[in-house]
Amino acid sequence: MYIGNLSKFTQTTIILIIIIIGLVYGKSLLLPLIFAIIFWVLMRKLKSTVNKISVFRKYVPNWIKNLSLSIIVIGAIYFISSIISSNIETIVEGYDTYEKNFKILLTSINDTLGIDIKDTIIGEKDISTTVSSLVETIASSLTNMLSNVFMILLYMLFIFLEEKNFYQKLKLIFTENNKYQSVSTTLTELEESVSNYLGVKTLVSLITGILSTIALSLIGVDAPVFWGLIIFILNYIPTIGSLIGTLFPAVFCLFQFADITSSILTLVIVGSIQLVIGNILEPKLVGNSMNISALVAIVALSFWGLIWGTTGMILSVPITVIMVIIFSKFENTRAMAILLSDKGNV
């Protein structure tokens, strides 16, 4: 009995190790596919919303709806990439000014506190190297996020082509004991949970990004639309995303204004926007659609962040929601679904 259990445990461990290795080394293949599926789910949600209008449901062919929504997604991606490209150029052009202001700020802090901040924090590195490294890191991260756009769009095209015959294939595969109905119901639950969460998260992130852009414009921060977009993207990362999104423009103010007051003002205003929307508006809209505990969300954030970096953090909650739903459908994994869920209701 003990040997059998040990053997089963060993097999499970080996399978998990193989899966993790596959996730790490299959990143370039899996991430575009996952994003394509997510966009496809969101577009199906939009299409079902549009179909509630009788005119569109009766007179607009399905292929026209798919084409229109695809054009909207492509347009949004192009708009985002254009903003990122133009604003990165703006930031790079102001590099000399930011470097000069940063030196002024360090001198002011040194005189006020009577300590050498440069030697204490930066060490022997040149200030210009530090500033340049920060700018290059931001630019590189954003460029990498857009590098797989073509593959995502290609996957989406073939998913739409496959969608027409997908459920017919399922009927042919699951022909016994209402298995097709069970699988179909599970897929519907997955689609509704993920689309509801991502839909609400997108709306909340959009509101946060727009309000932050307006606030940063009034403060006079360079490239406010760029920082609003950064806040919008980072808001998808649970817990720490809003914090990082608030710190980025606040730190940038130190380079632009060489003044702590502007940085603190940015931190307070943008942080207040994040606080109000994240703690009042978002909980009311999201409700129990996630159905995962706070501890599980943090662990998932750390795990997927370790596996896939920033992109993994963004995907951590949807992936965990999918795992809870799938685990709940099988007797052997139902206990795991209960542990992952918020209140044990699966």
JSON list of N, CA, C and O in Angstrom, two decimals, residues 167-212:
[
{"chain": "A", "resi": 167, "resn": "TYR", "atom": "N", "xyz": [-18.07, 22.53, -31.86]},
{"chain": "A", "resi": 167, "resn": "TYR", "atom": "CA", "xyz": [-19.05, 21.81, -31.05]},
{"chain": "A", "resi": 167, "resn": "TYR", "atom": "C", "xyz": [-19.58, 20.57, -31.76]},
{"chain": "A", "resi": 167, "resn": "TYR", "atom": "O", "xyz": [-19.98, 19.59, -31.11]},
{"chain": "A", "resi": 168, "resn": "GLN", "atom": "N", "xyz": [-19.59, 20.60, -33.08]},
{"chain": "A", "resi": 168, "resn": "GLN", "atom": "CA", "xyz": [-19.97, 19.40, -33.83]},
{"chain": "A", "resi": 168, "resn": "GLN", "atom": "C", "xyz": [-18.95, 18.29, -33.61]},
{"chain": "A", "resi": 168, "resn": "GLN", "atom": "O", "xyz": [-19.31, 17.10, -33.47]},
{"chain": "A", "resi": 169, "resn": "LYS", "atom": "N", "xyz": [-17.68, 18.64, -33.53]},
{"chain": "A", "resi": 169, "resn": "LYS", "atom": "CA", "xyz": [-16.63, 17.66, -33.26]},
{"chain": "A", "resi": 169, "resn": "LYS", "atom": "C", "xyz": [-16.79, 17.09, -31.84]},
{"chain": "A", "resi": 169, "resn": "LYS", "atom": "O", "xyz": [-16.57, 15.90, -31.62]},
{"chain": "A", "resi": 170, "resn": "LEU", "atom": "N", "xyz": [-17.15, 17.97, -30.90]},
{"chain": "A", "resi": 170, "resn": "LEU", "atom": "CA", "xyz": [-17.35, 17.51, -29.53]},
{"chain": "A", "resi": 170, "resn": "LEU", "atom": "C", "xyz": [-18.47, 16.48, -29.45]},
{"chain": "A", "resi": 170, "resn": "LEU", "atom": "O", "xyz": [-18.39, 15.49, -28.70]},
{"chain": "A", "resi": 171, "resn": "LYS", "atom": "N", "xyz": [-19.54, 16.71, -30.21]},
{"chain": "A", "resi": 171, "resn": "LYS", "atom": "CA", "xyz": [-20.65, 15.76, -30.22]},
{"chain": "A", "resi": 171, "resn": "LYS", "atom": "C", "xyz": [-20.21, 14.39, -30.73]},
{"chain": "A", "resi": 171, "resn": "LYS", "atom": "O", "xyz": [-20.68, 13.35, -30.23]},
{"chain": "A", "resi": 172, "resn": "LEU", "atom": "N", "xyz": [-19.32, 14.39, -31.71]},
{"chain": "A", "resi": 172, "resn": "LEU", "atom": "CA", "xyz": [-18.83, 13.13, -32.26]},
{"chain": "A", "resi": 172, "resn": "LEU", "atom": "C", "xyz": [-17.87, 12.42, -31.31]},
{"chain": "A", "resi": 172, "resn": "LEU", "atom": "O", "xyz": [-17.76, 11.20, -31.31]},
{"chain": "A", "resi": 173, "resn": "ILE", "atom": "N", "xyz": [-17.16, 13.21, -30.50]},
{"chain": "A", "resi": 173, "resn": "ILE", "atom": "CA", "xyz": [-16.19, 12.64, -29.55]},
{"chain": "A", "resi": 173, "resn": "ILE", "atom": "C", "xyz": [-16.90, 12.10, -28.32]},
{"chain": "A", "resi": 173, "resn": "ILE", "atom": "O", "xyz": [-16.66, 10.96, -27.89]},
{"chain": "A", "resi": 174, "resn": "PHE", "atom": "N", "xyz": [-17.79, 12.89, -27.72]},
{"chain": "A", "resi": 174, "resn": "PHE", "atom": "CA", "xyz": [-18.48, 12.50, -26.48]},
{"chain": "A", "resi": 174, "resn": "PHE", "atom": "C", "xyz": [-19.92, 12.07, -26.83]},
{"chain": "A", "resi": 174, "resn": "PHE", "atom": "O", "xyz": [-20.83, 12.89, -26.89]},
{"chain": "A", "resi": 175, "resn": "THR", "atom": "N", "xyz": [-20.08, 10.80, -27.03]},
{"chain": "A", "resi": 175, "resn": "THR", "atom": "CA", "xyz": [-21.37, 10.28, -27.49]},
{"chain": "A", "resi": 175, "resn": "THR", "atom": "C", "xyz": [-22.11, 9.48, -26.42]},
{"chain": "A", "resi": 175, "resn": "THR", "atom": "O", "xyz": [-23.25, 9.06, -26.64]},
{"chain": "A", "resi": 176, "resn": "GLU", "atom": "N", "xyz": [-21.50, 9.24, -25.26]},
{"chain": "A", "resi": 176, "resn": "GLU", "atom": "CA", "xyz": [-22.10, 8.36, -24.26]},
{"chain": "A", "resi": 176, "resn": "GLU", "atom": "C", "xyz": [-22.46, 9.11, -22.98]},
{"chain": "A", "resi": 176, "resn": "GLU", "atom": "O", "xyz": [-21.74, 10.01, -22.54]},
{"chain": "A", "resi": 177, "resn": "ASN", "atom": "N", "xyz": [-23.60, 8.70, -22.40]},
{"chain": "A", "resi": 177, "resn": "ASN", "atom": "CA", "xyz": [-24.01, 9.13, -21.05]},
{"chain": "A", "resi": 177, "resn": "ASN", "atom": "C", "xyz": [-24.00, 10.64, -20.86]},
{"chain": "A", "resi": 177, "resn": "ASN", "atom": "O", "xyz": [-23.52, 11.15, -19.84]},
{"chain": "A", "resi": 178, "resn": "ASN", "atom": "N", "xyz": [-24.49, 11.36, -21.83]},
{"chain": "A", "resi": 178, "resn": "ASN", "atom": "CA", "xyz": [-24.58, 12.82, -21.73]},
{"chain": "A", "resi": 178, "resn": "ASN", "atom": "C", "xyz": [-23.24, 13.50, -21.48]},
{"chain": "A", "resi": 178, "resn": "ASN", "atom": "O", "xyz": [-23.18, 14.56, -20.86]},
{"chain": "A", "resi": 179, "resn": "LYS", "atom": "N", "xyz": [-22.16, 12.86, -21.90]},
{"chain": "A", "resi": 179, "resn": "LYS", "atom": "CA", "xyz": [-20.84, 13.46, -21.69]},
{"chain": "A", "resi": 179, "resn": "LYS", "atom": "C", "xyz": [-20.69, 14.77, -22.47]},
{"chain": "A", "resi": 179, "resn": "LYS", "atom": "O", "xyz": [-20.04, 15.71, -22.00]},
{"chain": "A", "resi": 180, "resn": "TYR", "atom": "N", "xyz": [-21.29, 14.80, -23.64]},
{"chain": "A", "resi": 180, "resn": "TYR", "atom": "CA", "xyz": [-21.20, 16.04, -24.44]},
{"chain": "A", "resi": 180, "resn": "TYR", "atom": "C", "xyz": [-21.82, 17.20, -23.69]},
{"chain": "A", "resi": 180, "resn": "TYR", "atom": "O", "xyz": [-21.25, 18.30, -23.65]},
{"chain": "A", "resi": 181, "resn": "GLN", "atom": "N", "xyz": [-22.98, 16.96, -23.06]},
{"chain": "A", "resi": 181, "resn": "GLN", "atom": "CA", "xyz": [-23.65, 18.03, -22.33]},
{"chain": "A", "resi": 181, "resn": "GLN", "atom": "C", "xyz": [-22.79, 18.52, -21.17]},
{"chain": "A", "resi": 181, "resn": "GLN", "atom": "O", "xyz": [-22.71, 19.72, -20.89]},
{"chain": "A", "resi": 182, "resn": "SER", "atom": "N", "xyz": [-22.13, 17.58, -20.48]},
{"chain": "A", "resi": 182, "resn": "SER", "atom": "CA", "xyz": [-21.28, 17.94, -19.36]},
{"chain": "A", "resi": 182, "resn": "SER", "atom": "C", "xyz": [-20.08, 18.77, -19.82]},
{"chain": "A", "resi": 182, "resn": "SER", "atom": "O", "xyz": [-19.74, 19.80, -19.20]},
{"chain": "A", "resi": 183, "resn": "VAL", "atom": "N", "xyz": [-19.43, 18.33, -20.90]},
{"chain": "A", "resi": 183, "resn": "VAL", "atom": "CA", "xyz": [-18.28, 19.07, -21.44]},
{"chain": "A", "resi": 183, "resn": "VAL", "atom": "C", "xyz": [-18.70, 20.43, -21.94]},
{"chain": "A", "resi": 183, "resn": "VAL", "atom": "O", "xyz": [-18.03, 21.44, -21.70]},
{"chain": "A", "resi": 184, "resn": "SER", "atom": "N", "xyz": [-19.84, 20.48, -22.64]},
{"chain": "A", "resi": 184, "resn": "SER", "atom": "CA", "xyz": [-20.34, 21.74, -23.18]},
{"chain": "A", "resi": 184, "resn": "SER", "atom": "C", "xyz": [-20.66, 22.73, -22.05]},
{"chain": "A", "resi": 184, "resn": "SER", "atom": "O", "xyz": [-20.36, 23.92, -22.15]},
{"chain": "A", "resi": 185, "resn": "THR", "atom": "N", "xyz": [-21.26, 22.21, -20.97]},
{"chain": "A", "resi": 185, "resn": "THR", "atom": "CA", "xyz": [-21.59, 23.07, -19.82]},
{"chain": "A", "resi": 185, "resn": "THR", "atom": "C", "xyz": [-20.32, 23.61, -19.17]},
{"chain": "A", "resi": 185, "resn": "THR", "atom": "O", "xyz": [-20.25, 24.79, -18.80]},
{"chain": "A", "resi": 186, "resn": "THR", "atom": "N", "xyz": [-19.30, 22.76, -19.03]},
{"chain": "A", "resi": 186, "resn": "THR", "atom": "CA", "xyz": [-18.03, 23.20, -18.44]},
{"chain": "A", "resi": 186, "resn": "THR", "atom": "C", "xyz": [-17.39, 24.29, -19.28]},
{"chain": "A", "resi": 186, "resn": "THR", "atom": "O", "xyz": [-16.90, 25.29, -18.75]},
{"chain": "A", "resi": 187, "resn": "LEU", "atom": "N", "xyz": [-17.37, 24.11, -20.59]},
{"chain": "A", "resi": 187, "resn": "LEU", "atom": "CA", "xyz": [-16.79, 25.12, -21.49]},
{"chain": "A", "resi": 187, "resn": "LEU", "atom": "C", "xyz": [-17.56, 26.44, -21.40]},
{"chain": "A", "resi": 187, "resn": "LEU", "atom": "O", "xyz": [-16.96, 27.52, -21.43]},
{"chain": "A", "resi": 188, "resn": "THR", "atom": "N", "xyz": [-18.89, 26.35, -21.26]},
{"chain": "A", "resi": 188, "resn": "THR", "atom": "CA", "xyz": [-19.70, 27.56, -21.12]},
{"chain": "A", "resi": 188, "resn": "THR", "atom": "C", "xyz": [-19.37, 28.28, -19.82]},
{"chain": "A", "resi": 188, "resn": "THR", "atom": "O", "xyz": [-19.26, 29.52, -19.78]},
{"chain": "A", "resi": 189, "resn": "GLU", "atom": "N", "xyz": [-19.22, 27.50, -18.73]},
{"chain": "A", "resi": 189, "resn": "GLU", "atom": "CA", "xyz": [-18.85, 28.11, -17.44]},
{"chain": "A", "resi": 189, "resn": "GLU", "atom": "C", "xyz": [-17.49, 28.79, -17.52]},
{"chain": "A", "resi": 189, "resn": "GLU", "atom": "O", "xyz": [-17.31, 29.90, -17.00]},
{"chain": "A", "resi": 190, "resn": "LEU", "atom": "N", "xyz": [-16.53, 28.11, -18.17]},
{"chain": "A", "resi": 190, "resn": "LEU", "atom": "CA", "xyz": [-15.21, 28.69, -18.33]},
{"chain": "A", "resi": 190, "resn": "LEU", "atom": "C", "xyz": [-15.30, 30.01, -19.10]},
{"chain": "A", "resi": 190, "resn": "LEU", "atom": "O", "xyz": [-14.71, 31.02, -18.70]},
{"chain": "A", "resi": 191, "resn": "GLU", "atom": "N", "xyz": [-16.01, 29.99, -20.19]},
{"chain": "A", "resi": 191, "resn": "GLU", "atom": "CA", "xyz": [-16.12, 31.18, -21.03]},
{"chain": "A", "resi": 191, "resn": "GLU", "atom": "C", "xyz": [-16.78, 32.33, -20.28]},
{"chain": "A", "resi": 191, "resn": "GLU", "atom": "O", "xyz": [-16.31, 33.48, -20.32]},
{"chain": "A", "resi": 192, "resn": "GLU", "atom": "N", "xyz": [-17.87, 32.03, -19.56]},
{"chain": "A", "resi": 192, "resn": "GLU", "atom": "CA", "xyz": [-18.59, 33.09, -18.83]},
{"chain": "A", "resi": 192, "resn": "GLU", "atom": "C", "xyz": [-17.75, 33.67, -17.70]},
{"chain": "A", "resi": 192, "resn": "GLU", "atom": "O", "xyz": [-17.69, 34.89, -17.52]},
{"chain": "A", "resi": 193, "resn": "SER", "atom": "N", "xyz": [-17.08, 32.80, -16.93]},
{"chain": "A", "resi": 193, "resn": "SER", "atom": "CA", "xyz": [-16.28, 33.27, -15.80]},
{"chain": "A", "resi": 193, "resn": "SER", "atom": "C", "xyz": [-15.11, 34.14, -16.27]},
{"chain": "A", "resi": 193, "resn": "SER", "atom": "O", "xyz": [-14.88, 35.23, -15.74]},
{"chain": "A", "resi": 194, "resn": "VAL", "atom": "N", "xyz": [-14.38, 33.64, -17.27]},
{"chain": "A", "resi": 194, "resn": "VAL", "atom": "CA", "xyz": [-13.22, 34.38, -17.77]},
{"chain": "A", "resi": 194, "resn": "VAL", "atom": "C", "xyz": [-13.65, 35.67, -18.45]},
{"chain": "A", "resi": 194, "resn": "VAL", "atom": "O", "xyz": [-13.05, 36.73, -18.22]},
{"chain": "A", "resi": 195, "resn": "SER", "atom": "N", "xyz": [-14.69, 35.61, -19.27]},
{"chain": "A", "resi": 195, "resn": "SER", "atom": "CA", "xyz": [-15.14, 36.82, -19.98]},
{"chain": "A", "resi": 195, "resn": "SER", "atom": "C", "xyz": [-15.70, 37.86, -19.02]},
{"chain": "A", "resi": 195, "resn": "SER", "atom": "O", "xyz": [-15.47, 39.06, -19.20]},
{"chain": "A", "resi": 196, "resn": "ASN", "atom": "N", "xyz": [-16.43, 37.41, -17.99]},
{"chain": "A", "resi": 196, "resn": "ASN", "atom": "CA", "xyz": [-16.97, 38.36, -17.00]},
{"chain": "A", "resi": 196, "resn": "ASN", "atom": "C", "xyz": [-15.84, 39.05, -16.24]},
{"chain": "A", "resi": 196, "resn": "ASN", "atom": "O", "xyz": [-15.85, 40.27, -16.04]},
{"chain": "A", "resi": 197, "resn": "TYR", "atom": "N", "xyz": [-14.87, 38.24, -15.79]},
{"chain": "A", "resi": 197, "resn": "TYR", "atom": "CA", "xyz": [-13.75, 38.81, -15.04]},
{"chain": "A", "resi": 197, "resn": "TYR", "atom": "C", "xyz": [-12.95, 39.78, -15.89]},
{"chain": "A", "resi": 197, "resn": "TYR", "atom": "O", "xyz": [-12.67, 40.91, -15.48]},
{"chain": "A", "resi": 198, "resn": "LEU", "atom": "N", "xyz": [-12.56, 39.35, -17.10]},
{"chain": "A", "resi": 198, "resn": "LEU", "atom": "CA", "xyz": [-11.75, 40.19, -17.97]},
{"chain": "A", "resi": 198, "resn": "LEU", "atom": "C", "xyz": [-12.53, 41.42, -18.44]},
{"chain": "A", "resi": 198, "resn": "LEU", "atom": "O", "xyz": [-11.96, 42.51, -18.58]},
{"chain": "A", "resi": 199, "resn": "GLY", "atom": "N", "xyz": [-13.82, 41.25, -18.67]},
{"chain": "A", "resi": 199, "resn": "GLY", "atom": "CA", "xyz": [-14.65, 42.39, -19.08]},
{"chain": "A", "resi": 199, "resn": "GLY", "atom": "C", "xyz": [-14.69, 43.47, -18.00]},
{"chain": "A", "resi": 199, "resn": "GLY", "atom": "O", "xyz": [-14.48, 44.66, -18.28]},
{"chain": "A", "resi": 200, "resn": "VAL", "atom": "N", "xyz": [-14.96, 43.04, -16.76]},
{"chain": "A", "resi": 200, "resn": "VAL", "atom": "CA", "xyz": [-15.02, 43.99, -15.64]},
{"chain": "A", "resi": 200, "resn": "VAL", "atom": "C", "xyz": [-13.64, 44.58, -15.39]},
{"chain": "A", "resi": 200, "resn": "VAL", "atom": "O", "xyz": [-13.50, 45.79, -15.16]},
{"chain": "A", "resi": 201, "resn": "LYS", "atom": "N", "xyz": [-12.60, 43.74, -15.43]},
{"chain": "A", "resi": 201, "resn": "LYS", "atom": "CA", "xyz": [-11.24, 44.21, -15.18]},
{"chain": "A", "resi": 201, "resn": "LYS", "atom": "C", "xyz": [-10.81, 45.23, -16.23]},
{"chain": "A", "resi": 201, "resn": "LYS", "atom": "O", "xyz": [-10.15, 46.23, -15.92]},
{"chain": "A", "resi": 202, "resn": "THR", "atom": "N", "xyz": [-11.21, 44.99, -17.48]},
{"chain": "A", "resi": 202, "resn": "THR", "atom": "CA", "xyz": [-10.88, 45.93, -18.55]},
{"chain": "A", "resi": 202, "resn": "THR", "atom": "C", "xyz": [-11.59, 47.26, -18.33]},
{"chain": "A", "resi": 202, "resn": "THR", "atom": "O", "xyz": [-10.99, 48.33, -18.50]},
{"chain": "A", "resi": 203, "resn": "LEU", "atom": "N", "xyz": [-12.87, 47.20, -17.95]},
{"chain": "A", "resi": 203, "resn": "LEU", "atom": "CA", "xyz": [-13.62, 48.44, -17.69]},
{"chain": "A", "resi": 203, "resn": "LEU", "atom": "C", "xyz": [-13.01, 49.22, -16.54]},
{"chain": "A", "resi": 203, "resn": "LEU", "atom": "O", "xyz": [-12.79, 50.44, -16.64]},
{"chain": "A", "resi": 204, "resn": "VAL", "atom": "N", "xyz": [-12.69, 48.52, -15.45]},
{"chain": "A", "resi": 204, "resn": "VAL", "atom": "CA", "xyz": [-12.11, 49.17, -14.27]},
{"chain": "A", "resi": 204, "resn": "VAL", "atom": "C", "xyz": [-10.73, 49.75, -14.61]},
{"chain": "A", "resi": 204, "resn": "VAL", "atom": "O", "xyz": [-10.41, 50.88, -14.22]},
{"chain": "A", "resi": 205, "resn": "SER", "atom": "N", "xyz": [-9.93, 48.99, -15.32]},
{"chain": "A", "resi": 205, "resn": "SER", "atom": "CA", "xyz": [-8.59, 49.46, -15.70]},
{"chain": "A", "resi": 205, "resn": "SER", "atom": "C", "xyz": [-8.67, 50.66, -16.63]},
{"chain": "A", "resi": 205, "resn": "SER", "atom": "O", "xyz": [-7.86, 51.59, -16.54]},
{"chain": "A", "resi": 206, "resn": "LEU", "atom": "N", "xyz": [-9.65, 50.64, -17.53]},
{"chain": "A", "resi": 206, "resn": "LEU", "atom": "CA", "xyz": [-9.84, 51.75, -18.46]},
{"chain": "A", "resi": 206, "resn": "LEU", "atom": "C", "xyz": [-10.21, 53.03, -17.72]},
{"chain": "A", "resi": 206, "resn": "LEU", "atom": "O", "xyz": [-9.66, 54.11, -17.99]},
{"chain": "A", "resi": 207, "resn": "ILE", "atom": "N", "xyz": [-11.14, 52.91, -16.78]},
{"chain": "A", "resi": 207, "resn": "ILE", "atom": "CA", "xyz": [-11.54, 54.08, -15.98]},
{"chain": "A", "resi": 207, "resn": "ILE", "atom": "C", "xyz": [-10.34, 54.61, -15.19]},
{"chain": "A", "resi": 207, "resn": "ILE", "atom": "O", "xyz": [-10.10, 55.83, -15.14]},
{"chain": "A", "resi": 208, "resn": "THR", "atom": "N", "xyz": [-9.59, 53.70, -14.57]},
{"chain": "A", "resi": 208, "resn": "THR", "atom": "CA", "xyz": [-8.41, 54.09, -13.80]},
{"chain": "A", "resi": 208, "resn": "THR", "atom": "C", "xyz": [-7.38, 54.78, -14.68]},
{"chain": "A", "resi": 208, "resn": "THR", "atom": "O", "xyz": [-6.81, 55.81, -14.31]},
{"chain": "A", "resi": 209, "resn": "GLY", "atom": "N", "xyz": [-7.13, 54.21, -15.87]},
{"chain": "A", "resi": 209, "resn": "GLY", "atom": "CA", "xyz": [-6.15, 54.79, -16.79]},
{"chain": "A", "resi": 209, "resn": "GLY", "atom": "C", "xyz": [-6.56, 56.17, -17.28]},
{"chain": "A", "resi": 209, "resn": "GLY", "atom": "O", "xyz": [-5.73, 57.08, -17.34]},
{"chain": "A", "resi": 210, "resn": "ILE", "atom": "N", "xyz": [-7.85, 56.35, -17.61]},
{"chain": "A", "resi": 210, "resn": "ILE", "atom": "CA", "xyz": [-8.33, 57.64, -18.11]},
{"chain": "A", "resi": 210, "resn": "ILE", "atom": "C", "xyz": [-8.24, 58.71, -17.02]},
{"chain": "A", "resi": 210, "resn": "ILE", "atom": "O", "xyz": [-7.74, 59.83, -17.26]},
{"chain": "A", "resi": 211, "resn": "LEU", "atom": "N", "xyz": [-8.72, 58.39, -15.81]},
{"chain": "A", "resi": 211, "resn": "LEU", "atom": "CA", "xyz": [-8.66, 59.36, -14.71]},
{"chain": "A", "resi": 211, "resn": "LEU", "atom": "C", "xyz": [-7.21, 59.70, -14.36]},
{"chain": "A", "resi": 211, "resn": "LEU", "atom": "O", "xyz": [-6.89, 60.87, -14.07]},
{"chain": "A", "resi": 212, "resn": "SER", "atom": "N", "xyz": [-6.33, 58.71, -14.39]},
{"chain": "A", "resi": 212, "resn": "SER", "atom": "CA", "xyz": [-4.91, 58.95, -14.09]},
{"chain": "A", "resi": 212, "resn": "SER", "atom": "C", "xyz": [-4.28, 59.83, -15.16]},
{"chain": "A", "resi": 212, "resn": "SER", "atom": "O", "xyz": [-3.46, 60.71, -14.85]}
]
